[in-house]
Backbone as a ProteinNet text record, in pm:
[ID]
protein_1_A
[PRIMARY]
MLDLKSDRGRLVLAAALIVVCVVVRGAPQTTSSATGTVRLAMVNVPDDVVRPLLGDFTAQTGKRAEIVYTGNDPFAVGREGKADLVISHYGHEGVELFVTYGYGLWPHAVFANQIALLGPPGDPARVRGLTDAAEAMRRIAETRSTFLANDSDGQRYIEDILWAKAGSPAKGNWYVNHHTQGPQAAREASDAGAYLLWGVPPFMRLKPQAQLKLEPLVTADPIFQRIMVAMVVSAKKVPGVNESGADAFQKFLLAPATQARIAAFRYPGLNQQVWWPAGRQNSARE
[TERTIARY]
649.7	727.7	639.2	652.8	568.2	612.3	514.2	540.8	527.3	641.4	640.1	594.5	586.2	541.8	390.1	320.8	174.6	118.8	-6.4	-71.7	-84.5	-120.8	-137.3	-5	104.4	235.2	278.2	253.3	291.1	208.8	80.7	-4.3	41.7	78.6	125.9	255	347.8	474.7	451.8	363.1	335	276.6	184.9	124.5	228.8	321.1	426.1	516.8	551.6	636.7	568.2	438	363.2	366.3	346.3	349.7	485.3	592.5	727.8	749.9	707.9	728.2	653.3	529.9	451.2	516.5	565.6	629.9	755.4	839	965	941.5	847.9	823.5	752.1	673.3	598.6	678.5	789.2	862.9	911.3	970.8	1022.9	915.8	789	684.4	637.2	684.9	639.8	715.8	820.9	906.5	829.9	740.7	671.2	524.9	448.7	304.6	261.1	328.9	286.6	325.7	433	477.2	413.8	353.6	292.3	387.2	513.6	609.9	585.2	589.5	575.3	712.5	761.7	895.1	884.4	957.1	951.7	1078.9	1062.9	1175.4	1153.6	1253.7	1235.5	1357.4	1336	1450.4	1516.7	1634.9	1712.9	1644.7	1568.1	1524.9	1437.1	1329.5	1232.5	1270.5	1388	1428.3	1415.6	1453.4	1452.3	1314.2	1210.7	1076.9	997.4	1029.7	954.2	1000.5	1131.6	1182.8	1123	1107.7	1047.6	901	835.3	694.1	672	776.6	759.4	702.4	746.9	696.2	549.2	505.6	364.3	278.2	327.4	252.3	232.1	336.3	325.6	229.2	238.7	151.4	4.6	-23	-161	-219.9	-137.1	-188.9	-145.8	-42.6	13	100.5	118.8	203.8	340.5	441.7	577.2	613.9	681.4	730.5	879.5	951.9	1094.9	1137.6	1238.5	1294.9	1403.4	1381	1474.9	1565.5	1531.8	1614.4	1595.2	1705.2	1702	1805.4	1763.9	1855.3	1781.9	1845.8	1789.2	1687.6	1688.3	1598.6	1520.8	1427.4	1345.6	1250.5	1228.1	1134.4	1186.3	1317.5	1375.1	1351.7	1361.1	1339.1	1194.4	1101.2	961	933.7	991.2	969.4	1023.5	1130.2	1191.3	1118.7	1014.1	938.8	1007.2	1101.9	1175.7	1122.6	1014.9	951.6	802	725.3	579.8	523	597.4	554.5	674.3	655.2	761.5	724.7	820.2	797.9	902.9	854.8	944.6	887	971.6	919.6	825.4	717.3	620.9	685.1	782.7	848.1	957.3	984.9	1088.3	1048.5	1144.2	1114.6	1064	1091	1048.6	903	836	699	604.5	609.1	514.6	525	646.1	663.4	622.2	651.6	618.1	467.2	391.3	246	183.6	224.8	160.9	190	300.9	329.6	269.2	194.8	117.9	190.1	314.3	387.4	337	296.4	248.1	105	27.9	-107.5	-100.4	-215.1	-220.2	-142.8	-54.6	25.1	-59.4	-32.9	-101.2	1.2	-26.7	60.8	54	169.5	172.2	237.1	340.2	403.5	491.8	543.8	635.7	756.8	873.9	993	1023.7	1134.3	1158.2	1305	1329.2	1460.7	1458.5	1570.1	1579.7	1685.3	1677.9	1787.2	1884.5	1999.7	2104	2196.3	2262.7	2354.8	2447.2	2545.6	2639.7	2570.2	2615.4	2551.8	2545.1	2643.7	2644	2535	2483.4	2371.3	2385.8	2482.6	2506.8	2389.2	2304.2	2190	2067.4	2076.3	1967	1836.8	1845.2	1727.5	1670.1	1735.7	1693.6	1547.1	1469.9	1331.8	1231.3	1273.2	1177.4	1084.9	961.5	866.1	850.6	911.3	907.9	1049.4	1072.5	1206.7	1249.6	1154.7	1191.1	1245.2	1189.3	1241.9	1383.8	1408	1543.2	1640.6	1600.1	1686.9	1711.7	1608.5	1625.5	1727.7	1722.2	1817.2	1959.7	1972.7	2106.4	2166.1	2084.2	2132.1	2163.2	2077.5	2094.8	2221.3	2252.2	2371.3	2494.5	2477.4	2587.2	2656.7	2574.8	2626.3	2648.4	2748.8	2783.4	2672.5	2631.4	2531.1	2592.2	2587.8	2642.2	2527.2	2524.5	2418.4	2439.5	2333.3	2331.6	2282.9	2371.4	2344.9	2264.5	2182	2090.5	1962.9	1892.7	1774.4	1669.4	1642.2	1537.9	1568.3	1692.8	1729.3	1733.3	1784.7	1789.9	1649.6	1556.9	1418.1	1359.1	1377.8	1329	1401.8	1532.7	1609.7	1556.1	1524.9	1475.2	1341.1	1255.5	1126.3	1146.9	1230.6	1254.3	1318.9	1412.4	1481.2	1383.6	1294.4	1194	1098.9	1058.5	967.6	1034.1	1166.2	1240.5	1268.5	1223.4	1243.9	1362.4	1416.1	1530.4	1647.2	1701.2	1814.2	1937.1	2019	2140.7	2234.5	2299	2392	2534.2	2599	2737.4	2834.5	2955.4	3056.9	3027.6	2928.2	2885.7	2802	2750.9	2674	2771.4	2784.9	2887.5	2821.1	2865.6	2818.6	2938.6	2977.4	3086.9	3034.9	2904.5	2839.6	2855	2850.7	2853.1	2713.6	2690.2	2558.6	2570.3	2457.7	2444	2556.8	2614.5	2717.2	2837.5	2882.3	2997.4	2964.1	2845.5	2803.5	2792.4	2743.6	2730.8	2867.5	2963.9	3099.2	3158.6	3137.7	3191.9	3123.4	2992.2	2920.2	2967.3	2992.2	3041	3177.4	3266	3400.6	3396.9	3302	3296.7	3206.9	3137.5	3041.7	2927.2	2879.1	2779.7	2641.7	2542.1	2405.3	2388.3	2294.9	2278	2138.2	2078.1	1952.1	1983.7	1931.6	1952.7	1848.2	1828.1	1732.2	1775.7	1679.1	1711.8	1755.8	1687.2	1731.9	1876.2	1918.9	2059.7	2156.2	2113.5	2198.6	2218.5	2110.4	2121.9	2206.4	2207.3	2292	2439.3	2464.7	2603.2	2667.6	2589.8	2646.8	2743.3	2707.1	2802.7	2925.6	2909.1	3022.1	3123	3072.2	3159.8	3185.3	3121.6	3136.1	3104.1	2988.5	2947.5	2916	2963.9	2936.1	2819.2	2706.9	2583.6	2466.3	2359.3	2236.9	2116.3	2005.6	1881.9	1824.1	1828.8	1786.8	1644.6	1605.1	1469.2	1408.2	1302.1	1239.5	1088.6	1026.5	880.4	803.7	870.2	798.1	747	616.1	561.6	624.6	686.3	748.7	861.3	913.1	1022.2	974.9	845.7	795.6	794.8	840.7	851.2	765.5	653.3	556.6	617.3	587.5	629.9	507.5	515.3	401.4	440.5	338.9	356.1	278.8	340.7	278.6	283.5	166.8	157.2	198.7	287.8	329.3	216.1	181	66.7	99.7	19.1	37.6	0.3	-81.7	-115.4	4.5	84.4	201.6	324.7	335.3	452.3	402.4	383.7	330.2	417.1	349.9	421.1	440.3	413.9	431.5	314.9	338.2	239.1	154.8	64.7	-15.2	-105.9	-168.6	-258.9	-182.2	-62.6	18.7	65.5	103.8	146.5	31.8	-88.3	-205.7	-231.7	-211.2	-229.7	-128.3	-3.1	98	68.2	21.7	-14.7	-128.4	-230.6	-340.9	-291.2	-195.7	-136.3	-68.2	7.1	72.4	-28.8	-145	-246.4	-337.7	-330.4	-415.8	-384.9	-486.1	-463.3	-356.5	-354.4	-255.3	-113.3	-95	37.7	75.8	-18.1	9.9	50.6	-11.1	25.4	167.5	205.8	342.6	444.8	410.7	500.1	520.1	411.9	420.9	504.8	504.5	575.9	723.9	765.7	905.1	1000.2	1107.3	1210.6	1348.4	1442.3	1580.5	1649.2	1735.7	1812.3	1888.8	1874.8	1945.6	1875.4	1756.4	1682.6	1536	1495.4	1357.9	1267	1265.7	1181	1115.3	992.7	923.9	977.1	1019.9	1067.7	1001.3	913.6	831.7	686	607	471.7	372.6	256.9	153.5	104.4	80.9	32.4	-85.2	-134.5	-247.4	-373.5	-457.8	-584.7	-695.2	-814	-931.8	-1028.9	-1015.2	-1096.3	-1219.8	-1319.5	-1442.7	-1532.8	-1630.2	-1721.3	-1811.6	-1825.6	-1915.9	-1851.1	-1719.5	-1651.4	-1676.9
2059.7	2051.9	2090.8	2012.9	2035.1	2162.6	2250.6	2374.5	2349.9	2337.6	2307.5	2425.6	2544	2660.4	2668.7	2597.2	2601.6	2503.3	2526.8	2436	2296.6	2289.2	2159	2084.7	2153.6	2089.5	2033.9	2110.7	2063.2	1941.6	1938.4	1823.6	1698.2	1711.5	1597.1	1542.1	1630.4	1587	1515.3	1570.3	1507.4	1368.7	1353.9	1222.6	1122.3	1167	1078	1031.8	1123.9	1087.8	987.5	1001.1	906.6	768.1	757.7	627.8	561.5	640.7	586.1	533.8	610.2	568.7	440.3	430.5	309.5	187.7	202.2	90.1	46.5	144.9	112.3	48.1	106.3	54.3	-79.8	-104	-228.6	-343.8	-317.2	-424.4	-534.8	-508.9	-616.2	-713	-672	-756.1	-861.2	-859.5	-955.5	-1086.9	-1094.2	-1212.7	-1338.9	-1334.2	-1454.8	-1455.6	-1357	-1362.5	-1354.6	-1271.5	-1255.4	-1375.8	-1443.3	-1558	-1688.3	-1691	-1813.9	-1904.6	-1870.2	-1952.6	-1943	-2057.8	-2062.1	-2088.7	-1996	-2006.7	-2064.7	-2172.8	-2242.3	-2215.7	-2172.9	-2158.7	-2258.6	-2342	-2451.6	-2464.7	-2525.6	-2570.9	-2684.3	-2727.2	-2822.7	-2956.6	-3002.9	-3142.7	-3185.5	-3111.8	-3169.3	-3167.4	-3119.8	-3116.7	-3254.7	-3360.2	-3495.6	-3537.5	-3503.8	-3552	-3452.8	-3323.9	-3223.9	-3213.6	-3217.3	-3196.2	-3293.8	-3423.1	-3514.2	-3483.8	-3399.9	-3368.7	-3249.5	-3172.8	-3048.3	-3072.8	-3177.8	-3208.1	-3243.9	-3317.7	-3353.3	-3229	-3134.6	-3011	-2936.6	-2927.8	-2860.7	-2934	-3067.5	-3146.8	-3131.1	-3118.1	-3110.4	-2970.9	-2868.7	-2732.2	-2640.1	-2677.9	-2588.7	-2480.4	-2480.5	-2381.6	-2442.7	-2359	-2404	-2371.1	-2465.1	-2441	-2468	-2389.6	-2409.3	-2384.8	-2458.5	-2440.7	-2334.3	-2221.9	-2109.6	-2097.9	-2171	-2161.5	-2286.4	-2341.7	-2443.8	-2402.8	-2395	-2351.2	-2332.9	-2270.6	-2260.2	-2148	-2049.9	-1935.3	-1905.6	-1992.6	-1964.1	-1847.3	-1811.3	-1703.5	-1568.5	-1546.9	-1422.3	-1409	-1519.3	-1518.1	-1480.9	-1534.3	-1498.4	-1353.3	-1302.1	-1161.7	-1066.3	-1107.5	-1022.4	-1030.8	-1111	-1123.7	-1209	-1292.4	-1377.3	-1519.5	-1546.8	-1678.8	-1659.7	-1755.8	-1750.1	-1849.6	-1955.2	-2056.8	-2096.3	-2101.5	-2137.3	-2270.4	-2364.2	-2494.5	-2513.4	-2549.3	-2561	-2660.7	-2705.9	-2780.5	-2690.8	-2749.2	-2672.1	-2613.6	-2684.3	-2638.2	-2535.4	-2498.3	-2397.7	-2265	-2199.4	-2075	-1965.1	-1975.4	-1870.4	-1877.1	-1990.3	-2006.8	-1908.6	-1900.5	-1817.1	-1670.6	-1617.5	-1476.5	-1450.7	-1544.8	-1526.9	-1514.2	-1593.6	-1592.6	-1478.7	-1459.4	-1358	-1216	-1195.8	-1063.8	-1045.2	-1144.4	-1129.3	-1161.4	-1207.2	-1240.1	-1370.1	-1464.1	-1590.7	-1615.9	-1681.5	-1721.8	-1841.6	-1886.6	-1993.3	-2116.2	-2172.5	-2288	-2414.6	-2493.9	-2621.4	-2733.7	-2833.4	-2950.6	-3025.5	-3054.6	-3119.7	-3257.6	-3273.7	-3405.1	-3403.6	-3520.5	-3531.5	-3611.6	-3565.6	-3648.9	-3704.3	-3768.1	-3824.1	-3836.5	-3843.9	-3881.7	-4032.3	-4088.7	-4232.2	-4254.5	-4369.4	-4413.4	-4489.1	-4426	-4486.3	-4567.5	-4665	-4743.6	-4826.5	-4891.3	-4974.1	-5098.6	-5150.1	-5268.6	-5386.8	-5401.1	-5512.6	-5503.6	-5382.7	-5358.9	-5431.4	-5391.4	-5463.5	-5459.7	-5358.1	-5349.5	-5424.2	-5478.8	-5555.4	-5473.2	-5360.7	-5273.4	-5271.1	-5332.1	-5325	-5369.4	-5284.2	-5317.7	-5290.5	-5241.4	-5209.5	-5095.8	-5100.9	-4994.2	-4896.8	-4927.8	-4841.8	-4790.7	-4663.2	-4606.9	-4598.2	-4584	-4579.9	-4715	-4823.3	-4955.6	-4970.4	-4912.3	-4915.1	-4841.1	-4726.5	-4651.9	-4730.5	-4799.1	-4879.3	-4990	-5053	-5161.3	-5108	-4990.8	-4930.7	-4906.1	-4851.1	-4824.4	-4955	-5053.4	-5180.9	-5253	-5248.1	-5316.2	-5227.8	-5102.1	-5005.4	-4992.1	-4993.8	-4970.4	-4820.5	-4783.7	-4642	-4564.7	-4455.2	-4364.9	-4226.4	-4164.6	-4029.9	-3931.6	-3828.7	-3728	-3637.3	-3618.1	-3517.4	-3389.1	-3290.9	-3178.3	-3065.9	-3097.3	-2997	-2997.6	-2885.2	-2872.7	-2978.5	-2998.6	-3091.9	-3235.2	-3278.4	-3415.3	-3436.8	-3338.9	-3352	-3355.3	-3282.6	-3284	-3424.7	-3488.7	-3625.8	-3721.1	-3702.1	-3788.1	-3779	-3656.3	-3639	-3709.8	-3702.1	-3771	-3921.9	-3976	-4120.8	-4166.1	-4084	-4121.5	-4126.6	-4028.9	-4028.2	-4146.8	-4174.9	-4286.8	-4420.8	-4426.5	-4549.4	-4567	-4472.5	-4484.5	-4406.4	-4315	-4230.6	-4312.4	-4406.3	-4486.7	-4400.2	-4442.2	-4366.4	-4364.9	-4252.5	-4237.8	-4257.3	-4360.7	-4388	-4340	-4397.2	-4352	-4397.8	-4481.3	-4522.5	-4412.1	-4316.4	-4204.2	-4089.8	-4051	-3954.3	-3829.7	-3714.3	-3588.4	-3498.6	-3486.9	-3398.1	-3261.1	-3237.8	-3111.6	-3085.3	-3193	-3181.1	-3209	-3161.6	-3173.9	-3228.4	-3277.8	-3312.8	-3394.7	-3350.1	-3428.5	-3463.4	-3368.8	-3397.2	-3505.1	-3496.4	-3598.9	-3734.9	-3737.6	-3864.4	-3925.9	-3842.9	-3894.6	-3953.7	-3883.7	-3933.1	-4063	-4071.4	-4194.7	-4310.5	-4283.2	-4387.5	-4438.5	-4347.2	-4386.7	-4464.4	-4430	-4490.9	-4614.3	-4645.1	-4755.3	-4727.1	-4601.5	-4557.2	-4542.8	-4540.3	-4508.7	-4357.4	-4309.3	-4164.8	-4137.1	-4028.8	-3979.5	-3871	-3889	-3787.4	-3804.3	-3699.4	-3702.9	-3798.6	-3873.5	-3970.4	-3901.8	-3796.5	-3734.7	-3685.6	-3606.3	-3564.6	-3681.4	-3783.1	-3901.7	-3972.5	-3988.1	-4059.1	-3981.1	-3849.4	-3769.4	-3780.5	-3783.1	-3782.9	-3920.8	-4025.6	-4159.6	-4199.8	-4187.7	-4229.1	-4139.9	-4011.2	-3919.3	-3946.3	-3966.9	-3984.3	-4131.2	-4221.8	-4365.9	-4400.5	-4352.1	-4374.3	-4521.3	-4572.4	-4711.5	-4711.7	-4660.8	-4652.6	-4695.6	-4741.5	-4779.3	-4728.1	-4695	-4662.3	-4791.6	-4804.7	-4928.8	-4920.9	-4804.7	-4786.7	-4665.7	-4688.9	-4581.9	-4574.7	-4679.9	-4692.4	-4621.1	-4571.4	-4502.9	-4367.3	-4339.5	-4212.6	-4088.4	-4101.4	-3985	-3928.3	-4009.8	-3965.9	-3877.8	-3873.9	-3796.1	-3647.3	-3566.9	-3422	-3352.3	-3295.9	-3235	-3113.9	-3103.8	-2988.6	-2918.6	-2785.9	-2705.6	-2619.8	-2585.3	-2493.8	-2366.4	-2251.6	-2121	-2038.2	-2001.2	-1912.5	-1772.8	-1709.8	-1572.8	-1477.6	-1387.8	-1298.4	-1186.1	-1173.5	-1065.4	-929.7	-929.3	-803.1	-747.5	-837.1	-794.5	-779.9	-865.8	-865.6	-852.4	-732.1	-712.2	-779.2	-834.4	-892.8	-1042.4	-1104.2	-1248.6	-1319	-1442.6	-1522	-1600.9	-1529.6	-1594	-1702.9	-1679.1	-1779.4	-1903.9	-1884.9	-2000	-2078.9	-2007.9	-2075.3	-2154.5	-2096.8	-2167.8	-2294	-2285.1	-2402.2	-2510.9	-2473	-2573.5	-2635.6	-2555.7	-2609.2	-2710.4	-2676.9	-2770.5	-2896.9	-2881.7	-2997.3	-3090.2	-3032.3	-3114.5	-3190.1	-3129.6	-3190.2	-3287.5	-3291.5	-3382	-3527.3	-3614.2	-3754	-3824.3	-3799.7	-3867	-3823.7	-3694.2	-3646	-3700.5	-3702.6	-3757.8	-3905.4	-3977.4	-4118.1	-4130.3	-4040.2	-4042	-4013	-3921.8	-3890.3	-4014	-4086.8	-4207.9	-4315.6	-4317.2	-4421.5	-4389.6	-4268.1	-4229.3	-4317.5	-4360.8	-4438.7	-4387.6	-4388.5	-4355.9	-4479.2	-4461.8	-4576.4	-4644.4	-4774.9	-4850.4	-4854.7	-4795.4	-4797.8	-4824.8	-4948.2	-4986	-4966.6	-4845.6	-4810.3	-4676.3	-4660.9	-4533.9	-4432.7	-4317.3	-4210.7	-4076.8	-4073.3	-3956	-3997.4	-3915.9	-3953.8	-3846.5	-3885.5	-3786.6	-3720.6	-3591.5	-3519.4	-3427.4	-3435.2	-3350.9	-3389.7	-3293	-3316	-3239	-3298.9	-3231.2	-3212.3	-3100.4	-3074.9	-2994.2	-3061.8	-2991.6	-2976.8	-2888	-2860.2	-2979.4	-3071.8	-3185.5	-3297	-3288.6	-3394.9	-3384.2
-2570.6	-2447.8	-2328.7	-2216.9	-2099.3	-2028.1	-2004.6	-1933.6	-1782.9	-1713.4	-1569.9	-1485.7	-1547.6	-1472.8	-1465.2	-1554.6	-1555.2	-1452.8	-1409.9	-1314.5	-1374.1	-1505.6	-1570.9	-1574.9	-1601.7	-1608.8	-1474.1	-1369.1	-1235.5	-1194.4	-1231.4	-1198.5	-1271.8	-1398.7	-1476.1	-1416.8	-1379.5	-1320.9	-1187.8	-1103.2	-973.6	-991.8	-1088.2	-1112.6	-1159.2	-1244.1	-1293.6	-1180.7	-1090.4	-977	-886.5	-864.6	-780.4	-840.8	-972.5	-1040.8	-1024.3	-1042.6	-1028.7	-888.3	-785.5	-647	-615.7	-667.2	-641.4	-703.4	-827.2	-895.3	-821.1	-782.5	-716	-580.6	-502.6	-367.6	-372.6	-476	-483.9	-538.1	-607.5	-675.1	-584.5	-465.8	-382.2	-334.5	-330.7	-278.2	-377.9	-500.3	-599.6	-590.9	-506.2	-501.9	-470.2	-370.5	-327.6	-367.5	-321.6	-337.8	-484	-563.7	-701.8	-787.3	-753.5	-833	-788.3	-669.4	-620	-545.4	-537.3	-464.7	-314.7	-245.9	-101	-41.2	38.9	97.3	238.4	262.5	390.7	469.4	595.5	687.8	801.1	828.1	922.4	1013	1129.2	1206.8	1128.2	1173	1093.8	1069.9	1166.8	1168.6	1051.3	1012.1	918.4	771.7	737.1	596.2	532.1	605.1	550.3	502.4	579.4	548	462.5	469.8	394	249.5	225.7	90.4	-12.3	21.7	-77.2	-109.1	-27.8	-49.4	-142.5	-171.6	-247.1	-386.1	-452.9	-586.8	-585.3	-484.9	-473.5	-454.1	-374.3	-352.6	-484.6	-564.6	-694.2	-785.9	-788.3	-875.2	-836.4	-708.7	-662	-670.5	-651.5	-641.5	-754.5	-827.8	-928.7	-870.4	-739.2	-672.7	-645.1	-641.3	-613.2	-469.3	-402.5	-267.1	-263.9	-185.7	-172	-27.9	14.4	147.3	138.4	205.3	194.1	315.8	425.2	546.1	630.5	680.5	785.2	889.2	1014.2	1118.6	1249.4	1343.9	1478.2	1492.2	1400.9	1416.9	1288.2	1251.5	1132.9	1156	1281.9	1313.1	1264.8	1274.2	1224.2	1074.6	1002.7	857.9	827.7	908.1	890.3	921.9	1030.8	1067.8	962.3	895.6	792.5	658.5	650.4	525.8	422	464.4	371.5	368	441.9	442.3	460.3	409.4	417.8	518.8	546.9	642.9	727.7	857.9	950.9	1017	1021.7	1084.1	1192.9	1312	1426.5	1525.7	1618.2	1731.7	1811.4	1859.9	1937.9	2062.5	2120.2	2241.3	2219.4	2095.4	2068.4	2132.9	2196.1	2267.3	2173.9	2044.7	1953.2	1912.3	1933.1	1886	1953.5	2085.5	2159.3	2118.5	2110.9	2075.3	1931	1841.7	1699.9	1681.7	1756.6	1742.9	1822.6	1946.7	2030.9	1982.9	1915.2	1858.9	1720.2	1672.4	1550	1421.4	1428.9	1306.3	1243.2	1326.8	1276.5	1317.4	1229.6	1265.2	1359.3	1405.7	1505.8	1458.6	1541.9	1499.4	1489.1	1385.3	1365.6	1373.3	1456	1463	1329.9	1271.9	1141.3	1144.6	1225.2	1239.4	1363.3	1396.8	1509.9	1466.7	1508.7	1495	1632.9	1651.9	1783.8	1816.9	1946.4	1994.1	2015.9	2053.9	2080.8	2187.3	2249.2	2334.4	2245.7	2222.2	2140.8	2231	2172.2	2251.5	2165.9	2226.6	2151.4	2096.8	1983.6	1924	2019.6	2108.8	2202.9	2308.1	2334.5	2424.2	2558	2641.2	2767.8	2865.4	2857.6	2949.3	2897.8	2776.6	2716.3	2710.6	2641.9	2631.1	2489.7	2396.1	2256	2239.1	2172.1	2140.6	2249.9	2366.1	2472.1	2427.9	2472.3	2442	2558.7	2671.4	2789.6	2814.9	2782.2	2796.2	2942.2	3034.5	3177.1	3222.2	3171.1	3203.3	3148.6	3031.3	2975.5	3066.2	3117.2	3208.5	3337.1	3387	3508.5	3485	3368.5	3338.6	3323.5	3263.6	3250.2	3388.3	3478.8	3614.3	3688	3671.8	3742.6	3699.4	3569.1	3516.6	3520.9	3565.4	3571.2	3436.1	3331.7	3196.4	3178.4	3101.9	3088.7	3019.1	3080.6	3023.3	3018.5	2899.5	2881.5	2867.2	2951.7	2945.3	2825	2748.8	2642.8	2709.1	2724.4	2813.1	2748	2649.5	2594.4	2678	2679.7	2764.8	2732.2	2603.8	2564	2602.7	2582.6	2615.1	2766.8	2840.1	2985.3	3045.8	2985.8	3032.7	3022	2906.2	2888.5	2982.9	2996.9	3087.6	3230	3276.9	3412.5	3432.3	3331.5	3341.2	3351.4	3264.3	3263.9	3394	3445.1	3568.6	3685.1	3692.7	3799	3784.3	3660.7	3636.7	3669	3652.9	3682.1	3830.7	3912	4055.9	4108.5	4028.2	4066.8	4121.7	4041.4	4090.1	4115.4	4208.9	4241.1	4121.2	4099.7	3987.8	4037.8	3983.5	4021.3	3916	3915.9	3820.1	3677.8	3661.1	3526.5	3458.3	3536.3	3481	3455.9	3330.8	3290.8	3231.9	3273.3	3215.4	3189.6	3064	3024.6	2982.4	2999.6	2961.1	2811.2	2734.3	2588.9	2533.5	2412.7	2350.8	2209.4	2157.4	2017.4	1959.9	1848.3	1779.4	1866.4	1948.7	2033.3	2135.9	2195	2290.6	2221.6	2099.1	2026.5	1997.8	1961.6	1937.2	2064.8	2176.2	2302.7	2344.8	2325	2359	2272.4	2145.5	2055.9	2101.8	2135.5	2180.1	2311.7	2398.4	2531.1	2536.4	2426.8	2430.2	2525.7	2524.8	2622.2	2558.8	2643.9	2601.7	2600.9	2516.1	2496.9	2445.9	2491	2434.9	2332.1	2210.3	2106.6	1997.8	1918.7	1809.5	1699.4	1646.3	1541	1411.2	1362.4	1237.1	1239.6	1339.6	1337.8	1356.2	1431.7	1447.2	1314.1	1237.2	1109.6	1009.5	1020.4	932.1	971.1	1102.6	1149.8	1144.6	1162.8	1179.7	1068.5	939.4	836.2	827.4	859.3	851.5	962.1	1084.6	1200.5	1233.5	1155.3	1179	1324.6	1369	1507.2	1531.4	1640.8	1680.1	1778.9	1731	1809.3	1722	1786.9	1716.5	1795.5	1726	1798.9	1857.6	1989	2054.1	2109.5	2159.1	2211.4	2141.1	2064.9	1986.8	2004.2	2054.9	2045.9	2157	2258.7	2366.9	2316.2	2327.4	2277.1	2340.1	2457.9	2520.5	2434.6	2344.5	2258.7	2142.3	2116.1	2003.5	2036.1	1939.8	1959.6	1854.6	1899.9	1809.2	1738.1	1607.5	1529.5	1472.3	1463.9	1419.4	1299.8	1222.2	1109.5	1137.9	1108.8	1131.5	1004	955.4	839.3	882.1	807.2	837.8	798.7	889.7	870.4	772.4	668.3	571.5	632.3	735.4	801.3	876.3	933.1	1009.7	920.7	820.3	732.5	587.6	539.1	404.4	297.6	197.3	84.2	92.2	209.1	218.5	149.1	112.5	39.7	139.7	206.1	311.2	255.7	141.2	84.7	41	-15.4	-54.3	65.7	172.8	294.8	355.9	352.2	403.2	320.3	190.3	103.4	137	164.5	198	334.2	427.7	558.8	544.7	465.3	441.1	371.6	280.5	212.7	313	408.7	509.7	595.3	618.3	704.3	631.3	499.4	422.1	458.1	466.1	504	420.8	289.3	204.4	240.5	271.2	310.3	446.9	539.1	671.2	661.2	569.1	549.2	494.2	404	351.1	459.9	549.9	661.2	748	773.5	855.3	787.9	654.8	580.8	559.6	595.5	572.1	652.9	588.5	655.7	614	708.4	676.8	620.7	523.6	472.5	585	592.5	694.2	828.9	840	966.2	935.4	950.8	918.5	1039.8	1091.9	1205.4	1177.6	1224.1	1207.6	1307.8	1257.6	1346.1	1313.7	1213.5	1185.2	1199.1	1266.4	1303.5	1260.9	1205.2	1174.7	1303.2	1296.6	1414.4	1379.9	1256.7	1217.8	1293	1319.8	1387.7	1317	1313.4	1259.8	1375.6	1444.5	1563.6	1528.1	1473.2	1434.2	1556.3	1544.4	1655.5	1684.4	1590.3	1609.2	1687.4	1712.6	1785	1934.2
[MASK]
++++++++++++++++++++++++++++++++++++++++++++++++++++++++++++++++++++++++++++++++++++++++++++++++++++++++++++++++++++++++++++++++++++++++++++++++++++++++++++++++++++++++++++++++++++++++++++++++++++++++++++++++++++++++++++++++++++++++++++++++++++++++++++++++++++++++++++++++++++++++++++++

């Protein structure tokens, strides 16, 4: 029996307690880094194009990746140590703080999705297939076809650019702003037979559910592309995250073969490219 009153007994007990504390405190950190799983936290949009790539990543690297969050604030998930790689639009307000406060490593552009000028199948302004979205806006104004403003910051920003480029035509009663956004704005545009600026991925998800009477009519203008970036969560700032696995997934996204798959992605019923490669190899020799 151990004599706790002796110096040797007290030393043995102290050593045992230290081992127990290390095991208990270290256990939660094995979830990601020790198993090799790469946890992805993303805004809502890229789920469509990223999920089909997960199997290829495993086949090529032997590592497993899973999407653990899709929503408006993937950065909180990264800060809490519940994700290893965060993917977001470059213009998202959370990107700058996530990187400058040291939670995320330098963001790398990986792909771009896009918005489109949606409109009724009859297309009264005759804009279908135009490659210049400002010309489409000019025609809408000229024909006084109904245009419904999507009152989100991102869509209004693009609208303002196009309107200025189109010569800032006067807005009459055909220009409607109910201060609605996203799905609600799309439903109202469908009911009114109006044109609308909105993201193609959320539109394609909502269209069959809400039976929207809208089509993507203008998609080819590069101004519609919205760059998305991937940020590896820093293990120095957030202990226990799988930084090496996240770096491997980021490199996988940037690989030429993966970038080609992103370019080839198509939504059922829409034979148009709406996801674009955005990877860059900026070496010192360029």
